[in-house]
Amino acid sequence: MTLQCTKSAGHWRMVVWDEEGFQGRRHEFTAECPSVLELGFETVRSLKVLSGAWVGFEHAGFQGQQYVLERGDYPGWDAWGGNTAYPAERLTSFRPVACANHRDSRLTIFEQENFLGRKGELNDDYPSLQAMGWDGTEVGSFHVQSGAWVCSQFPGYRGFQYILESDHHSGDYKHFREWGSHAHTFQVQSVRRIQQ
Amino acid sequence: MTLQCTKSAGHWRMVVWDEEGFQGRRHEFTAECPSVLELGFETVRSLKVLSGAWVGFEHAGFQGQQYVLERGDYPGWDAWGGNTAYPAERLTSFRPVACANHRDSRLTIFEQENFLGRKGELNDDYPSLQAMGWDGTEVGSFHVQSGAWVCSQFPGYRGFQYILESDHHSGDYKHFREWGSHAHTFQVQSVRRIQQ
């Protein structure tokens, strides 16, 4: 079994329900949705990713906490929000994520903001940045050369997630203020490629 | 930067505190601890893994929910329990995990219990088993040929974690009852190697 993550394979499909356990009203998507409120949903309460990778957001308009959604079943908010101890129980907007071929993904991490200080080149998944030699618990800035990545506050992909993409911001994330509206520190202890 | 995860490098060190934010009483470990209650701790409330990989348990005697602990800082229970929406706010026992060399880790997953049905051979990290061709959201049984692995209920390493090791149970986990005292379904949607 070989990992595949190619833009050409990018055929995105996701189904959402307004009740837990794939119950209630159902809606299928193949492209971004800036607000489920417009469908008459109060929020998404369960979902299945049928193909492609997606990112879900707490608020409408792709704002608030970010949740990577890869292929599989998510029967309740704990299935996607379960990576943080303070999950927002809301999922209001979402959009596809374009991955590179898994083996070709490249990310540079910098010790300081604005691409300054010591740097590290990543092309694999790192549940602990410290275990592979990164000093400390913070990353100051990121440059995504290729692919789509998710970094997390704590080791083992726990805590707040920040999605980093080569085709957003030109791949440049020079300060935590550019990582997302929910980011308020430089704390990053694990990083991996998003799987499509 | 190259991933390293070898038994010979196995020099385990972890520091625990009885208050959040690395405050209060402090104790350092280089081997297993069957109960922090014996140190006079009510529970562990923050910890740092300085080397090696560990597994933490909710209850004394290595029972209850399991938490993979890789190198890094865990300032509060949300840092290790943040992979499930229903974390026990207790960490009472822990022990070292012996990894194989990262590239040599091998795991076989089976569709049904007792190593029956369709199977898949894994030697990489899979945030979504479905994305790499596994059908459905369940795994019936596991055989660990080499290394230490963590599998999770939901995609992206979320939900309950089950630690699987080649040097426990002879690497055989033939039913969810053998995955841990907290396991009550076959639901497994992501699997990865533990990083040391």
PDB file of C-alpha atoms in Angstrom, chain A residues 60-167:
ATOM      1  CA  ALA A  60     -18.237  31.016   8.664  1.00  0.00           C
ATOM      2  CA  GLY A  61     -15.879  32.522   6.099  1.00  0.00           C
ATOM      3  CA  PHE A  62     -13.019  30.138   6.949  1.00  0.00           C
ATOM      4  CA  GLN A  63     -12.331  31.727  10.356  1.00  0.00           C
ATOM      5  CA  GLY A  64     -11.574  30.413  13.836  1.00  0.00           C
ATOM      6  CA  GLN A  65     -10.165  27.016  14.784  1.00  0.00           C
ATOM      7  CA  GLN A  66      -8.908  24.830  11.928  1.00  0.00           C
ATOM      8  CA  TYR A  67      -9.476  21.083  11.627  1.00  0.00           C
ATOM      9  CA  VAL A  68      -7.740  18.856   9.061  1.00  0.00           C
ATOM     10  CA  LEU A  69     -10.279  16.440   7.594  1.00  0.00           C
ATOM     11  CA  GLU A  70      -8.816  13.444   5.766  1.00  0.00           C
ATOM     12  CA  ARG A  71     -10.687  10.430   4.356  1.00  0.00           C
ATOM     13  CA  GLY A  72     -12.839   8.645   6.879  1.00  0.00           C
ATOM     14  CA  ASP A  73     -15.901   8.854   9.104  1.00  0.00           C
ATOM     15  CA  TYR A  74     -16.399  11.562  11.723  1.00  0.00           C
ATOM     16  CA  PRO A  75     -19.539  10.599  13.698  1.00  0.00           C
ATOM     17  CA  GLY A  76     -19.439  13.621  16.032  1.00  0.00           C
ATOM     18  CA  TRP A  77     -17.555  16.802  16.833  1.00  0.00           C
ATOM     19  CA  ASP A  78     -15.173  14.858  19.098  1.00  0.00           C
ATOM     20  CA  ALA A  79     -13.883  13.026  15.980  1.00  0.00           C
ATOM     21  CA  TRP A  80     -12.459  16.212  14.439  1.00  0.00           C
ATOM     22  CA  GLY A  81     -12.190  18.479  17.479  1.00  0.00           C
ATOM     23  CA  GLY A  82     -10.665  15.742  19.578  1.00  0.00           C
ATOM     24  CA  ASN A  83      -7.171  17.002  18.902  1.00  0.00           C
ATOM     25  CA  THR A  84      -7.657  19.877  21.302  1.00  0.00           C
ATOM     26  CA  ALA A  85      -8.943  19.851  24.830  1.00  0.00           C
ATOM     27  CA  TYR A  86     -10.933  23.000  24.151  1.00  0.00           C
ATOM     28  CA  PRO A  87     -12.703  22.183  20.907  1.00  0.00           C
ATOM     29  CA  ALA A  88     -15.235  24.562  19.568  1.00  0.00           C
ATOM     30  CA  GLU A  89     -18.347  22.452  19.107  1.00  0.00           C
ATOM     31  CA  ARG A  90     -18.944  24.199  15.802  1.00  0.00           C
ATOM     32  CA  LEU A  91     -17.910  23.460  12.233  1.00  0.00           C
ATOM     33  CA  THR A  92     -19.375  26.139  10.014  1.00  0.00           C
ATOM     34  CA  SER A  93     -17.244  26.386   6.850  1.00  0.00           C
ATOM     35  CA  PHE A  94     -14.805  24.150   4.976  1.00  0.00           C
ATOM     36  CA  ARG A  95     -12.768  23.960   1.791  1.00  0.00           C
ATOM     37  CA  PRO A  96     -10.627  21.468  -0.162  1.00  0.00           C
ATOM     38  CA  VAL A  97      -6.875  21.272   0.438  1.00  0.00           C
ATOM     39  CA  ALA A  98      -4.538  20.670  -2.511  1.00  0.00           C
ATOM     40  CA  CYS A  99      -1.746  18.287  -1.508  1.00  0.00           C
ATOM     41  CA  ALA A 100       1.440  17.632  -3.457  1.00  0.00           C
ATOM     42  CA  ASN A 101       2.572  14.123  -4.183  1.00  0.00           C
ATOM     43  CA  HIS A 102       3.262  12.859  -0.667  1.00  0.00           C
ATOM     44  CA  ARG A 103       6.965  12.166  -1.283  1.00  0.00           C
ATOM     45  CA  ASP A 104       7.533  15.579  -2.870  1.00  0.00           C
ATOM     46  CA  SER A 105       6.183  17.687  -0.004  1.00  0.00           C
ATOM     47  CA  ARG A 106       8.738  20.180   1.328  1.00  0.00           C
ATOM     48  CA  LEU A 107       8.511  22.598   4.267  1.00  0.00           C
ATOM     49  CA  THR A 108      11.134  24.883   5.814  1.00  0.00           C
ATOM     50  CA  ILE A 109      10.765  25.866   9.464  1.00  0.00           C
ATOM     51  CA  PHE A 110      12.564  28.872  10.977  1.00  0.00           C
ATOM     52  CA  GLU A 111      13.505  29.614  14.569  1.00  0.00           C
ATOM     53  CA  GLN A 112      12.303  33.221  14.368  1.00  0.00           C
ATOM     54  CA  GLU A 113       9.561  35.171  12.647  1.00  0.00           C
ATOM     55  CA  ASN A 114      10.229  36.593   9.134  1.00  0.00           C
ATOM     56  CA  PHE A 115      12.270  33.527   8.089  1.00  0.00           C
ATOM     57  CA  LEU A 116      15.166  34.367  10.420  1.00  0.00           C
ATOM     58  CA  GLY A 117      17.374  32.273  12.698  1.00  0.00           C
ATOM     59  CA  ARG A 118      18.146  28.580  12.548  1.00  0.00           C
ATOM     60  CA  LYS A 119      16.175  26.565  10.004  1.00  0.00           C
ATOM     61  CA  GLY A 120      15.128  22.972   9.319  1.00  0.00           C
ATOM     62  CA  GLU A 121      14.053  21.316   6.069  1.00  0.00           C
ATOM     63  CA  LEU A 122      11.189  18.815   6.420  1.00  0.00           C
ATOM     64  CA  ASN A 123       9.971  16.205   3.936  1.00  0.00           C
ATOM     65  CA  ASP A 124       8.396  13.659   6.283  1.00  0.00           C
ATOM     66  CA  ASP A 125       5.957  13.454   9.219  1.00  0.00           C
ATOM     67  CA  TYR A 126       7.310  14.525  12.630  1.00  0.00           C
ATOM     68  CA  PRO A 127       5.154  13.708  15.677  1.00  0.00           C
ATOM     69  CA  SER A 128       7.914  15.292  17.773  1.00  0.00           C
ATOM     70  CA  LEU A 129      10.077  18.069  16.323  1.00  0.00           C
ATOM     71  CA  GLN A 130      12.357  17.851  19.357  1.00  0.00           C
ATOM     72  CA  ALA A 131      12.988  14.142  18.720  1.00  0.00           C
ATOM     73  CA  MET A 132      14.409  14.974  15.305  1.00  0.00           C
ATOM     74  CA  GLY A 133      16.714  17.649  16.655  1.00  0.00           C
ATOM     75  CA  TRP A 134      14.684  20.862  16.737  1.00  0.00           C
ATOM     76  CA  ASP A 135      15.561  22.880  19.814  1.00  0.00           C
ATOM     77  CA  GLY A 136      12.681  24.179  21.909  1.00  0.00           C
ATOM     78  CA  THR A 137       8.916  24.142  21.574  1.00  0.00           C
ATOM     79  CA  GLU A 138       8.413  27.009  19.142  1.00  0.00           C
ATOM     80  CA  VAL A 139       8.636  27.709  15.416  1.00  0.00           C
ATOM     81  CA  GLY A 140       8.893  31.353  14.385  1.00  0.00           C
ATOM     82  CA  SER A 141       7.874  31.105  10.705  1.00  0.00           C
ATOM     83  CA  PHE A 142       7.244  28.635   7.876  1.00  0.00           C
ATOM     84  CA  HIS A 143       7.866  28.513   4.151  1.00  0.00           C
ATOM     85  CA  VAL A 144       5.948  25.796   2.280  1.00  0.00           C
ATOM     86  CA  GLN A 145       7.834  24.872  -0.866  1.00  0.00           C
ATOM     87  CA  SER A 146       5.478  22.098  -1.845  1.00  0.00           C
ATOM     88  CA  GLY A 147       2.326  20.415  -0.619  1.00  0.00           C
ATOM     89  CA  ALA A 148      -0.011  20.926   2.307  1.00  0.00           C
ATOM     90  CA  TRP A 149       1.012  20.495   5.935  1.00  0.00           C
ATOM     91  CA  VAL A 150      -0.572  20.622   9.358  1.00  0.00           C
ATOM     92  CA  CYS A 151       1.352  21.693  12.429  1.00  0.00           C
ATOM     93  CA  SER A 152       0.188  21.306  16.018  1.00  0.00           C
ATOM     94  CA  GLN A 153       0.861  22.914  19.377  1.00  0.00           C
ATOM     95  CA  PHE A 154       1.835  19.748  21.229  1.00  0.00           C
ATOM     96  CA  PRO A 155       3.710  16.501  20.384  1.00  0.00           C
ATOM     97  CA  GLY A 156       1.694  13.745  18.716  1.00  0.00           C
ATOM     98  CA  TYR A 157      -0.421  16.182  16.655  1.00  0.00           C
ATOM     99  CA  ARG A 158      -2.366  17.458  19.668  1.00  0.00           C
ATOM    100  CA  GLY A 159      -3.657  20.925  20.465  1.00  0.00           C
ATOM    101  CA  PHE A 160      -4.502  23.697  18.023  1.00  0.00           C
ATOM    102  CA  GLN A 161      -3.842  22.879  14.372  1.00  0.00           C
ATOM    103  CA  TYR A 162      -2.510  25.285  11.746  1.00  0.00           C
ATOM    104  CA  ILE A 163      -2.880  24.396   8.055  1.00  0.00           C
ATOM    105  CA  LEU A 164       0.039  25.466   5.837  1.00  0.00           C
ATOM    106  CA  GLU A 165      -0.289  25.312   2.037  1.00  0.00           C
ATOM    107  CA  SER A 166       2.043  26.086  -0.864  1.00  0.00           C
ATOM    108  CA  ASP A 167      -0.828  27.653  -2.800  1.00  0.00           C
TER     109      ASP A 167
END
